């Protein structure tokens, strides 16, 4: 029998970026918020001895425990899905701060094109440009509507960068393709290292528009609008898969969660694993959540006026399905919305250059230290004669080459033995990679549902992922890949190994990115989306589902900047709902 707890105004399922932002915003308005986090407590002091590459980068100290819960995976509907028992393509985090603790800090705004991708594609190229079975849809919100929330996230986190477009005026040294922003970044961009300078010089010579990438690795000590202080990045090279001992990488535990605690209206319960949303279908509302205390195995029910489902993408979708909220997506008929439009990231177009007589201190770096071009992203180039849509941001990132995981060797070198060791040492500081972060667009046969065969530690079905590459993805790589090969050659590399084609099916075993998106997408039509543009669920009006699960497709950028903006938007919607519960629930609103 579950123990009944006293009701609160808002409960969040998870305490990462989305849960932390909502907690901060609502507690500052004097609402009582409880965040349920299935992992443990975290603070900056935990990472004073964080430079343990074996423990964090290779043994995944900050990630979910796959022995208790994982996903199953298959490439096609007719395949049998099998459990992911070892980490591979992506690394969902666990614990206070979630994946926002172990991220790199690369913080982008999606392009205006992204939010109206179907309408703009049809206007520019005609409806015939959209391939059969590509479920391209607008997001139900425009870039201009979302811009104030992007700004709010950037100033809360202390993002470092160089604006490229302020109120329609193109700015020197910034990204000329970005959407108009209301003001400059709060901090100046990261340093330009010699290898990034080479990238920019080459890009300019080839006619591209290079710029320094935006970063949540803070370039100066910073006090944000909530009065929270953060440190300055030391370029140690231990960002992704690690916490920051300097408090210099913006994360939920250095920004929004301390601000929520400061109000006295916030409670974080760790080791609290939510297993069900308590859905009242007749009333179209969620009455609270049921969760298990992982330390005691006791079961609790936490009533709340509003539930914010702020777990990781895959957990958001799974909890909706387990709680029977909304119609599960059916790839055979195309009906249903929960689980549709699962997307990922396409990093298959790349080029690695080996330099015989040049070296850089590549062990130094930061998670978001990089130089980029957006000439191949979005609809920034003409697609009239191309057989794919969208594109990707192209970048050279100097994240810090740590010794265990970074062993660059030319193609054809054995992956072990004396030759491998010699080549690895020779090329450690004299090889660089330039890659495109390709958008992935939604197809009818890429989706999420519940697995009929495998269960978690509580006996509940695991989430099943069905995903594979399409001709859209292959054609993008074949177009961008050769141009990256030319780019790295022009940088002066003596040998270039390039990936210019995408063969075979998607492989979940090697790491690629933790950029999973979709499954609970946003939009203006309840028949095509799970949430409206305030991230409010169509089927349960007091349930809000922010996060990358709301993305109708994945853009050619890292998702966190857009995740943060949507969380601030959702917080505003929650407050409006609490003030007037009849608002926001209809398509007209």
Coordinates of C-alpha atoms in Angstrom, one line a residue:
X1 CA 0.0 0.0 0.0
X2 CA 1.4 3.4 -1.0
X3 CA 1.8 6.0 1.7
X4 CA -0.2 9.2 0.9
X5 CA 1.7 12.5 1.3
X6 CA 0.5 16.0 1.7
X7 CA -0.3 17.7 -1.6
X8 CA 2.0 20.4 -3.0
X9 CA 1.6 23.0 -5.8
X10 CA 4.0 21.4 -8.2
X11 CA 6.0 18.2 -8.4
X12 CA 8.7 17.7 -11.0
X13 CA 9.8 14.3 -12.1
X14 CA 13.6 14.8 -12.3
X15 CA 15.9 17.6 -11.2
X16 CA 18.0 18.4 -14.2
X17 CA 17.9 21.5 -16.4
X18 CA 14.1 21.3 -17.1
X19 CA 13.1 20.4 -13.5
X20 CA 15.5 22.9 -12.0
X21 CA 14.3 25.8 -14.2
X22 CA 10.7 25.1 -13.4
X23 CA 11.5 24.7 -9.7
X24 CA 13.3 28.0 -9.7
X25 CA 10.7 29.9 -11.5
X26 CA 7.8 28.6 -9.5
X27 CA 9.4 28.8 -6.1
X28 CA 10.3 32.4 -6.7
X29 CA 6.6 33.1 -7.3
X30 CA 5.9 31.5 -3.8
X31 CA 4.6 28.1 -5.0
X32 CA 5.7 25.0 -3.2
X33 CA 7.7 22.7 -5.4
X34 CA 8.9 19.1 -4.8
X35 CA 11.4 17.6 -7.2
X36 CA 11.7 13.8 -7.3
X37 CA 15.1 12.6 -8.5
X38 CA 15.9 8.9 -8.7
X39 CA 19.6 9.5 -8.4
X40 CA 21.6 10.9 -5.5
X41 CA 22.7 14.3 -4.3
X42 CA 25.4 16.3 -6.1
X43 CA 27.3 19.4 -5.5
X44 CA 30.5 21.0 -6.9
X45 CA 32.6 19.7 -4.0
X46 CA 31.9 16.1 -5.2
X47 CA 34.2 16.8 -8.2
X48 CA 37.3 18.0 -6.5
X49 CA 39.0 14.8 -7.6
X50 CA 37.0 14.5 -10.8
X51 CA 40.0 14.0 -13.2
X52 CA 39.4 10.3 -13.1
X53 CA 39.1 9.4 -16.8
X54 CA 38.7 5.7 -16.2
X55 CA 36.0 6.1 -13.6
X56 CA 33.9 8.9 -15.3
X57 CA 34.6 8.7 -19.0
X58 CA 34.9 4.9 -19.3
X59 CA 33.0 3.5 -16.3
X60 CA 30.2 6.1 -16.4
X61 CA 30.0 7.1 -12.8
X62 CA 27.4 9.8 -13.6
X63 CA 25.1 7.7 -15.8
X64 CA 22.0 5.7 -15.3
X65 CA 22.3 2.1 -14.0
X66 CA 21.5 -0.1 -16.9
X67 CA 21.1 -3.2 -14.7
X68 CA 18.0 -1.6 -13.2
X69 CA 16.5 0.1 -16.2
X70 CA 17.5 0.4 -19.9
X71 CA 15.9 0.4 -23.3
X72 CA 15.5 -2.2 -26.0
X73 CA 16.6 -1.4 -29.5
X74 CA 15.9 -2.5 -33.1
X75 CA 16.4 -1.0 -36.5
X76 CA 13.1 -2.0 -38.1
X77 CA 9.5 -2.9 -37.1
X78 CA 10.0 -6.6 -38.1
X79 CA 13.2 -7.0 -36.0
X80 CA 13.2 -8.3 -32.4
X81 CA 14.4 -5.6 -30.0
X82 CA 17.2 -6.5 -27.6
X83 CA 18.2 -4.7 -24.3
X84 CA 21.0 -2.2 -24.3
X85 CA 23.1 -3.9 -21.6
X86 CA 26.2 -1.7 -22.1
X87 CA 26.5 2.0 -22.8
X88 CA 27.0 2.9 -26.4
X89 CA 25.5 5.6 -28.7
X90 CA 24.2 7.8 -25.9
X91 CA 24.7 8.4 -22.1
X92 CA 21.6 9.5 -20.1
X93 CA 22.6 10.9 -16.8
X94 CA 21.3 10.2 -13.3
X95 CA 21.4 12.1 -10.0
X96 CA 20.8 15.7 -9.1
X97 CA 21.4 17.9 -12.1
X98 CA 20.9 15.0 -14.5
X99 CA 22.8 15.1 -17.8
X100 CA 23.3 18.8 -17.2
X101 CA 26.1 17.9 -14.9
X102 CA 28.1 15.8 -17.4
X103 CA 27.4 17.8 -20.6
X104 CA 30.0 19.6 -22.6
X105 CA 28.3 23.0 -22.5
X106 CA 27.7 23.6 -26.2
X107 CA 24.7 25.9 -26.1
X108 CA 22.9 26.8 -29.4
X109 CA 19.7 28.4 -30.5
X110 CA 17.9 26.5 -33.2
X111 CA 17.4 28.4 -36.4
X112 CA 14.1 30.2 -37.2
X113 CA 13.8 27.7 -40.1
X114 CA 13.6 24.8 -37.6
X115 CA 10.4 25.9 -35.8
X116 CA 8.5 26.3 -39.1
X117 CA 10.3 23.7 -41.1
X118 CA 7.3 22.2 -42.9
X119 CA 5.8 25.5 -43.9
X120 CA 9.1 27.0 -45.0
X121 CA 10.1 24.0 -47.0
X122 CA 6.7 24.0 -48.8
X123 CA 6.9 27.7 -49.5
X124 CA 10.5 27.5 -50.8
X125 CA 10.5 24.1 -52.7
X126 CA 6.9 22.8 -52.8
X127 CA 5.3 20.0 -50.9
X128 CA 6.9 17.4 -53.3
X129 CA 10.3 18.2 -51.7
X130 CA 9.2 16.3 -48.5
X131 CA 10.0 12.6 -49.0
X132 CA 7.3 10.0 -48.5
X133 CA 7.0 8.9 -44.9
X134 CA 8.9 11.9 -43.6
X135 CA 6.6 13.3 -40.9
X136 CA 7.8 16.9 -41.1
X137 CA 5.8 19.3 -39.0
X138 CA 6.0 22.8 -37.6
X139 CA 6.5 23.2 -33.8
X140 CA 3.5 25.4 -33.0
X141 CA 5.8 28.2 -32.0
X142 CA 8.1 30.6 -33.9
X143 CA 11.7 31.5 -33.2
X144 CA 10.6 35.1 -32.4
X145 CA 8.1 33.8 -29.8
X146 CA 10.8 31.7 -28.2
X147 CA 13.6 34.3 -28.3
X148 CA 12.9 35.8 -24.9
X149 CA 13.2 32.4 -23.3
X150 CA 16.5 31.7 -25.0
X151 CA 17.7 35.0 -23.7
X152 CA 16.5 34.1 -20.2
X153 CA 18.3 30.7 -20.3
X154 CA 21.6 32.2 -21.6
X155 CA 21.7 34.9 -18.9
X156 CA 20.8 32.4 -16.1
X157 CA 23.6 30.0 -17.3
X158 CA 26.2 32.7 -18.2
X159 CA 26.7 31.6 -21.8
X160 CA 29.9 32.9 -23.5
X161 CA 29.7 33.9 -27.1
X162 CA 29.7 36.5 -29.9
X163 CA 26.3 37.6 -31.2
X164 CA 25.9 37.4 -34.9
X165 CA 22.5 39.1 -35.2
X166 CA 21.2 41.7 -32.7
X167 CA 17.7 42.8 -33.6
X168 CA 18.3 42.2 -37.3
X169 CA 21.7 43.8 -37.5
X170 CA 24.5 41.4 -38.5
X171 CA 27.4 41.6 -36.1
X172 CA 31.0 41.3 -37.0
X173 CA 32.7 38.0 -35.9
X174 CA 29.4 36.3 -34.9
X175 CA 27.2 33.8 -36.7
X176 CA 25.5 35.7 -39.5
X177 CA 22.9 32.8 -39.9
X178 CA 21.5 32.9 -36.4
X179 CA 18.1 34.3 -35.7
X180 CA 17.8 37.8 -34.3
X181 CA 18.6 38.1 -30.7
X182 CA 17.6 40.9 -28.3
X183 CA 21.1 41.5 -26.9
X184 CA 24.7 40.3 -26.7
X185 CA 25.7 37.2 -24.9
X186 CA 26.3 37.8 -21.2
X187 CA 30.0 36.8 -21.4
X188 CA 32.6 37.1 -24.2
X189 CA 33.6 34.1 -26.2
X190 CA 36.2 31.5 -25.3
X191 CA 39.8 32.0 -26.3
X192 CA 40.9 31.4 -29.9
X193 CA 43.6 28.7 -29.8
X194 CA 46.1 28.3 -32.7
X195 CA 44.2 25.3 -34.2
X196 CA 40.9 27.2 -34.0
X197 CA 42.6 30.2 -35.6
X198 CA 43.7 27.9 -38.4
X199 CA 40.2 26.6 -38.9
X200 CA 38.8 30.2 -39.1
X201 CA 41.4 31.3 -41.6
X202 CA 40.8 28.3 -43.8
X203 CA 37.0 28.8 -43.6
X204 CA 37.3 32.4 -44.7
X205 CA 39.6 31.5 -47.6
X206 CA 37.0 29.0 -48.8
X207 CA 34.3 31.6 -48.6
X208 CA 32.6 30.5 -45.4
X209 CA 31.5 32.5 -42.4
X210 CA 33.5 31.2 -39.3
X211 CA 32.8 32.2 -35.7
X212 CA 33.6 31.1 -32.2
X213 CA 31.1 28.6 -30.8
X214 CA 28.8 29.6 -27.9
X215 CA 29.7 28.0 -24.6
X216 CA 28.4 27.3 -21.1
X217 CA 32.1 27.0 -20.0
X218 CA 32.3 30.5 -18.4
X219 CA 35.0 32.8 -19.7
X220 CA 34.8 35.0 -16.6
X221 CA 33.5 34.9 -13.1
X222 CA 29.8 35.6 -13.3
X223 CA 26.9 36.5 -11.1
X224 CA 23.6 35.7 -12.8
X225 CA 20.3 37.6 -12.4
X226 CA 19.3 35.3 -9.5
X227 CA 22.5 36.3 -7.6
X228 CA 24.1 32.9 -8.1
X229 CA 27.9 33.0 -8.7
X230 CA 29.9 30.8 -11.0
X231 CA 33.7 30.4 -11.6
X232 CA 35.9 30.9 -14.6
X233 CA 36.9 28.0 -16.9
X234 CA 40.4 26.8 -16.6
X235 CA 40.6 24.9 -19.9
X236 CA 41.4 21.6 -18.1
X237 CA 39.8 19.4 -20.8
X238 CA 37.5 17.4 -18.4
X239 CA 34.0 18.5 -19.3
X240 CA 31.9 15.8 -21.0
X241 CA 31.1 12.9 -18.7
X242 CA 32.5 14.9 -15.8
X243 CA 31.3 17.5 -13.3
X244 CA 33.3 20.7 -13.0
X245 CA 35.3 21.2 -9.7
X246 CA 35.6 24.9 -10.5
X247 CA 31.8 25.5 -10.8
X248 CA 32.7 27.0 -14.2
X249 CA 30.5 24.9 -16.4
X250 CA 26.9 26.0 -16.1
X251 CA 24.8 23.2 -14.8
X252 CA 21.6 22.8 -12.7
X253 CA 23.6 22.3 -9.5
X254 CA 25.4 25.6 -10.0
X255 CA 22.5 27.8 -11.2
X256 CA 18.8 27.0 -11.0
X257 CA 18.7 24.5 -8.1
X258 CA 20.6 26.8 -5.7
X259 CA 18.2 29.6 -6.6
X260 CA 15.2 27.4 -5.9
X261 CA 16.6 26.4 -2.5
X262 CA 17.2 30.0 -1.6
X263 CA 13.4 30.7 -1.7
X264 CA 12.6 28.2 1.1
X265 CA 9.8 26.8 -1.1
X266 CA 11.7 23.9 -2.6
X267 CA 12.3 20.3 -1.5
X268 CA 14.5 17.9 -3.4
X269 CA 13.9 14.2 -2.7
X270 CA 16.7 12.0 -4.1
X271 CA 16.7 8.3 -4.6
X272 CA 13.0 8.7 -5.5
X273 CA 12.1 6.7 -8.6
X274 CA 8.7 7.8 -10.2
X275 CA 7.0 4.7 -11.6
X276 CA 3.6 6.2 -12.6
X277 CA 1.7 9.4 -13.2
X278 CA -1.7 9.1 -11.4
X279 CA -4.0 9.9 -14.4
X280 CA -7.7 10.6 -14.1
X281 CA -8.9 10.2 -17.6
X282 CA -12.4 11.4 -16.8
X283 CA -11.2 14.6 -15.4
X284 CA -8.3 14.9 -17.9
X285 CA -5.8 15.6 -15.2
X286 CA -2.9 14.0 -13.3
X287 CA -3.6 13.8 -9.6
X288 CA 0.0 13.3 -8.7
X289 CA 2.8 10.7 -9.0
X290 CA 3.6 7.3 -7.5
X291 CA 7.3 6.8 -6.6
X292 CA 9.6 4.3 -4.9
X293 CA 12.2 5.3 -2.4
X294 CA 15.2 3.4 -3.7
X295 CA 16.8 3.2 -0.3
X296 CA 13.9 1.7 1.6
X297 CA 11.7 0.3 -1.2
X298 CA 8.7 2.1 0.3
X299 CA 6.1 3.4 -2.1
X300 CA 4.6 6.9 -1.9
X301 CA 2.0 8.9 -3.7
X302 CA 2.7 12.6 -4.0
X303 CA -0.4 14.6 -4.9
X304 CA 0.1 17.9 -6.7
X305 CA -1.9 20.6 -8.5
X306 CA 0.6 20.4 -11.4
X307 CA 2.9 17.7 -12.5
X308 CA 6.0 18.6 -14.6
X309 CA 7.4 15.6 -16.3
X310 CA 11.1 16.7 -16.5
X311 CA 13.0 13.5 -16.8
X312 CA 15.3 12.6 -19.7
X313 CA 13.7 12.3 -23.1
X314 CA 13.3 8.5 -23.1
X315 CA 12.0 8.5 -19.5
X316 CA 9.4 11.2 -20.3
X317 CA 7.9 9.1 -23.1
X318 CA 8.1 5.9 -21.2
X319 CA 6.1 7.4 -18.2
X320 CA 3.4 8.7 -20.5
X321 CA 3.0 5.3 -22.0
X322 CA 3.1 3.5 -18.7
X323 CA 0.5 5.9 -17.3
X324 CA -1.9 5.5 -20.4
X325 CA -1.8 9.2 -21.1
X326 CA -2.5 10.0 -24.8
X327 CA -2.7 7.6 -27.7
X328 CA 0.4 5.5 -28.4
X329 CA 1.8 6.0 -31.8
X330 CA 1.2 3.3 -34.4
X331 CA 3.7 3.2 -37.3
X332 CA 1.4 1.0 -39.4
X333 CA -1.5 3.6 -39.5
X334 CA 0.4 6.7 -38.6
X335 CA -2.2 7.3 -35.9
X336 CA -1.4 8.3 -32.3
X337 CA 1.1 10.7 -31.0
X338 CA 3.0 9.3 -27.9
X339 CA 6.3 7.9 -29.2
X340 CA 6.2 9.5 -32.7
X341 CA 9.0 11.5 -34.3
X342 CA 11.9 9.9 -32.5
X343 CA 15.1 11.5 -33.9
X344 CA 18.8 11.6 -33.1
X345 CA 22.0 13.2 -34.5
X346 CA 24.0 12.5 -37.7
X347 CA 27.7 12.9 -37.1
X348 CA 28.8 10.7 -40.0
X349 CA 30.2 13.4 -42.3
X350 CA 33.7 14.2 -41.0
X351 CA 37.4 14.5 -41.8
X352 CA 40.4 13.9 -39.7
X353 CA 43.7 15.5 -40.6
X354 CA 47.2 14.3 -39.6
X355 CA 50.0 16.9 -39.6
X356 CA 53.6 15.7 -39.8
X357 CA 55.4 18.8 -38.8
X358 CA 52.9 20.7 -36.6
X359 CA 51.7 20.2 -33.0
X360 CA 49.1 21.8 -30.8
X361 CA 48.5 21.4 -27.1
X362 CA 45.3 19.4 -27.7
X363 CA 45.2 18.0 -24.1
X364 CA 44.1 21.5 -23.1
X365 CA 40.5 22.5 -23.9
X366 CA 37.0 22.8 -22.8
X367 CA 33.7 21.1 -23.6
X368 CA 32.5 24.0 -25.8
X369 CA 35.8 25.4 -27.0
X370 CA 35.4 25.4 -30.7
X371 CA 35.1 27.2 -34.0
X372 CA 32.1 26.7 -36.4
X373 CA 30.5 27.5 -39.7
X374 CA 26.8 27.4 -40.3
X375 CA 27.0 27.5 -44.1
X376 CA 25.8 23.9 -44.4
X377 CA 23.1 24.1 -41.7
X378 CA 19.3 24.4 -42.0
X379 CA 18.2 26.0 -45.2
X380 CA 21.3 28.4 -45.3
X381 CA 22.2 26.9 -48.7
X382 CA 20.0 26.1 -51.7
X383 CA 18.4 22.6 -51.6
X384 CA 16.7 22.9 -55.0
X385 CA 18.9 20.3 -56.6
X386 CA 19.7 18.3 -53.5
X387 CA 18.0 15.1 -52.4
X388 CA 17.9 15.9 -48.7
X389 CA 16.6 18.7 -46.4
X390 CA 18.3 20.6 -43.6
X391 CA 22.0 20.1 -42.9
X392 CA 24.3 20.6 -39.9
X393 CA 26.7 22.8 -38.0
X394 CA 30.3 22.2 -39.0
X395 CA 32.9 22.6 -36.2
X396 CA 36.4 21.9 -35.0
X397 CA 36.1 21.4 -31.2
X398 CA 39.1 21.4 -28.9
X399 CA 37.5 19.6 -25.9
X400 CA 40.7 18.2 -24.5
X401 CA 42.3 15.0 -25.7
X402 CA 42.5 12.8 -22.6
X403 CA 45.1 10.0 -22.7
X404 CA 43.0 6.8 -22.4
X405 CA 40.2 7.5 -24.9
X406 CA 42.1 9.6 -27.4
X407 CA 44.4 7.6 -29.7
X408 CA 44.2 9.1 -33.2
X409 CA 45.8 6.9 -35.8
X410 CA 45.6 7.0 -39.6
X411 CA 43.2 4.7 -41.4
X412 CA 44.5 1.2 -41.8
X413 CA 46.4 1.1 -38.6
X414 CA 45.7 -1.9 -36.4
X415 CA 43.8 -1.1 -33.2
X416 CA 46.4 -2.7 -30.9
X417 CA 50.1 -3.6 -30.8
X418 CA 53.4 -1.7 -31.2
X419 CA 52.4 0.1 -34.4
X420 CA 49.2 1.4 -32.8
X421 CA 51.1 2.7 -29.8
X422 CA 53.7 4.4 -31.9
X423 CA 51.1 6.1 -34.2
X424 CA 49.0 7.1 -31.2
X425 CA 51.9 8.9 -29.6
X426 CA 53.1 10.5 -32.8
X427 CA 49.6 11.8 -33.6
X428 CA 48.4 12.7 -30.2
X429 CA 49.0 16.5 -30.6
X430 CA 49.1 16.7 -34.4
X431 CA 45.7 15.4 -35.6
X432 CA 42.4 17.3 -35.7
X433 CA 38.9 16.4 -36.7
X434 CA 36.2 18.6 -38.4
X435 CA 32.7 17.2 -38.3
X436 CA 29.2 18.1 -39.3
X437 CA 26.5 17.8 -36.6
X438 CA 23.7 16.7 -39.0
X439 CA 20.0 17.2 -38.3
X440 CA 17.8 14.1 -38.2
X441 CA 14.3 14.5 -39.5
X442 CA 11.3 12.4 -38.4
X443 CA 10.2 9.3 -40.4
X444 CA 7.2 7.2 -39.9
X445 CA 9.2 4.1 -38.9
X446 CA 11.4 5.8 -36.3
X447 CA 9.5 5.8 -33.0
X448 CA 9.3 4.8 -29.3
X449 CA 6.9 2.3 -27.6
X450 CA 6.8 -0.2 -24.8
X451 CA 8.6 -3.5 -25.3
X452 CA 6.4 -6.6 -25.0
X453 CA 9.2 -8.9 -23.8
X454 CA 11.5 -7.0 -21.4
X455 CA 10.8 -5.3 -18.0
X456 CA 12.7 -3.2 -15.5
X457 CA 13.4 -3.9 -11.8
X458 CA 9.7 -3.2 -10.9
X459 CA 8.3 -5.5 -13.6
X460 CA 7.3 -2.7 -15.9
X461 CA 7.9 -2.8 -19.6
X462 CA 11.1 -1.2 -20.9
X463 CA 11.0 1.5 -23.6
X464 CA 11.6 0.1 -27.1
X465 CA 13.4 2.2 -29.6
X466 CA 13.0 1.6 -33.3
X467 CA 15.4 3.7 -35.4
X468 CA 17.4 3.5 -38.6
X469 CA 19.1 5.8 -41.1
X470 CA 17.2 6.9 -44.3
X471 CA 18.2 8.1 -47.7
X472 CA 17.8 11.6 -46.3
X473 CA 20.7 10.9 -43.8
X474 CA 22.9 9.2 -46.4
X475 CA 22.5 11.9 -49.0
X476 CA 23.3 14.6 -46.4
X477 CA 26.6 12.8 -45.6
X478 CA 27.5 12.4 -49.3
X479 CA 27.0 16.1 -49.9
X480 CA 28.8 17.5 -46.8
X481 CA 31.5 14.9 -46.3
X482 CA 33.6 15.6 -49.4
X483 CA 33.5 19.3 -48.6
X484 CA 34.9 18.6 -45.1
X485 CA 37.7 16.5 -46.7
X486 CA 38.6 19.5 -48.9
X487 CA 38.4 21.8 -45.8
X488 CA 40.9 19.7 -43.8
X489 CA 43.2 19.4 -46.8
X490 CA 43.2 23.2 -47.1
X491 CA 44.1 23.5 -43.4
X492 CA 47.4 21.9 -44.4
X493 CA 47.0 18.3 -43.3
X494 CA 49.5 15.8 -44.8
X495 CA 47.0 12.9 -44.6
X496 CA 43.2 13.2 -44.5
X497 CA 40.9 10.3 -43.5
X498 CA 37.3 11.4 -44.4
X499 CA 33.9 9.9 -43.9
X500 CA 32.0 10.8 -47.0
X501 CA 29.3 8.1 -47.1
X502 CA 26.9 6.5 -44.6
X503 CA 26.7 2.7 -45.1
X504 CA 24.5 0.1 -43.4
X505 CA 22.1 0.6 -40.5
X506 CA 22.3 2.7 -37.4
X507 CA 24.6 1.0 -34.9
X508 CA 23.8 1.6 -31.2
X509 CA 27.1 0.3 -29.9
X510 CA 29.6 3.1 -30.5
X511 CA 29.2 6.4 -28.7
X512 CA 27.8 9.2 -31.0
X513 CA 25.9 11.8 -28.9
X514 CA 23.4 12.0 -26.1
X515 CA 21.0 14.0 -28.4
X516 CA 17.9 11.9 -28.3
X517 CA 14.8 13.8 -29.2
X518 CA 11.1 13.5 -29.8
X519 CA 8.4 11.1 -28.7
X520 CA 6.2 13.7 -26.9
X521 CA 6.3 16.4 -29.6
X522 CA 4.9 19.9 -29.4
X523 CA 2.5 21.5 -31.9
X524 CA -0.8 23.3 -32.4
X525 CA -2.8 20.3 -33.4
X526 CA -3.7 17.6 -30.8
X527 CA -3.9 15.0 -33.5
X528 CA -0.3 15.5 -34.4
X529 CA 1.3 16.4 -31.0
X530 CA 1.4 15.5 -27.4
X531 CA 1.8 19.0 -25.9
X532 CA 1.0 22.6 -26.9
X533 CA 3.5 25.4 -27.2
X534 CA 3.5 25.9 -23.4
X535 CA 4.5 22.2 -23.2
X536 CA 1.1 21.4 -21.6
X537 CA -0.3 18.0 -22.3
X538 CA -3.4 17.8 -24.5
X539 CA -4.9 14.9 -22.5
X540 CA -4.1 16.0 -19.0
X541 CA -4.3 19.8 -18.6
X542 CA -2.2 20.0 -15.4
X543 CA 0.6 17.9 -16.9
X544 CA 3.5 19.7 -18.5
X545 CA 6.2 17.9 -20.5
X546 CA 9.2 20.1 -21.4
X547 CA 12.6 18.8 -22.6
X548 CA 13.9 17.5 -25.9
X549 CA 11.0 15.0 -26.0
X550 CA 9.0 17.9 -27.3
X551 CA 11.2 18.4 -30.4
X552 CA 9.3 17.7 -33.6
X553 CA 12.7 17.0 -35.2
X554 CA 16.3 17.4 -34.2
X555 CA 18.3 20.3 -35.7
X556 CA 21.9 20.5 -36.6
X557 CA 22.9 21.7 -33.2
X558 CA 23.2 20.4 -29.6
X559 CA 19.8 20.5 -28.0
X560 CA 20.4 22.0 -24.5
X561 CA 19.9 25.7 -25.4
X562 CA 16.5 24.9 -26.8
X563 CA 15.6 22.6 -23.9
X564 CA 16.4 25.5 -21.5
X565 CA 14.3 28.0 -23.5
X566 CA 11.3 25.6 -23.6
X567 CA 11.6 25.0 -19.9
X568 CA 11.3 28.7 -19.1
X569 CA 8.3 28.8 -21.5
X570 CA 6.7 25.8 -19.7
X571 CA 7.3 27.5 -16.3
X572 CA 5.4 30.5 -17.5
X573 CA 2.6 28.3 -18.7
X574 CA 2.5 26.5 -15.4
X575 CA 2.1 29.7 -13.5
X576 CA -0.7 30.9 -15.8
X577 CA -2.4 27.5 -15.3
X578 CA -2.1 27.7 -11.5
X579 CA -3.5 31.2 -11.6
X580 CA -6.3 30.3 -14.1
X581 CA -6.7 26.5 -14.6
X582 CA -9.0 26.9 -17.6
X583 CA -6.3 28.7 -19.7
X584 CA -4.0 27.1 -22.3
X585 CA -5.9 23.8 -22.7
X586 CA -7.4 24.4 -26.1
X587 CA -5.8 24.6 -29.5
X588 CA -6.9 28.2 -29.8
X589 CA -4.7 29.1 -26.8

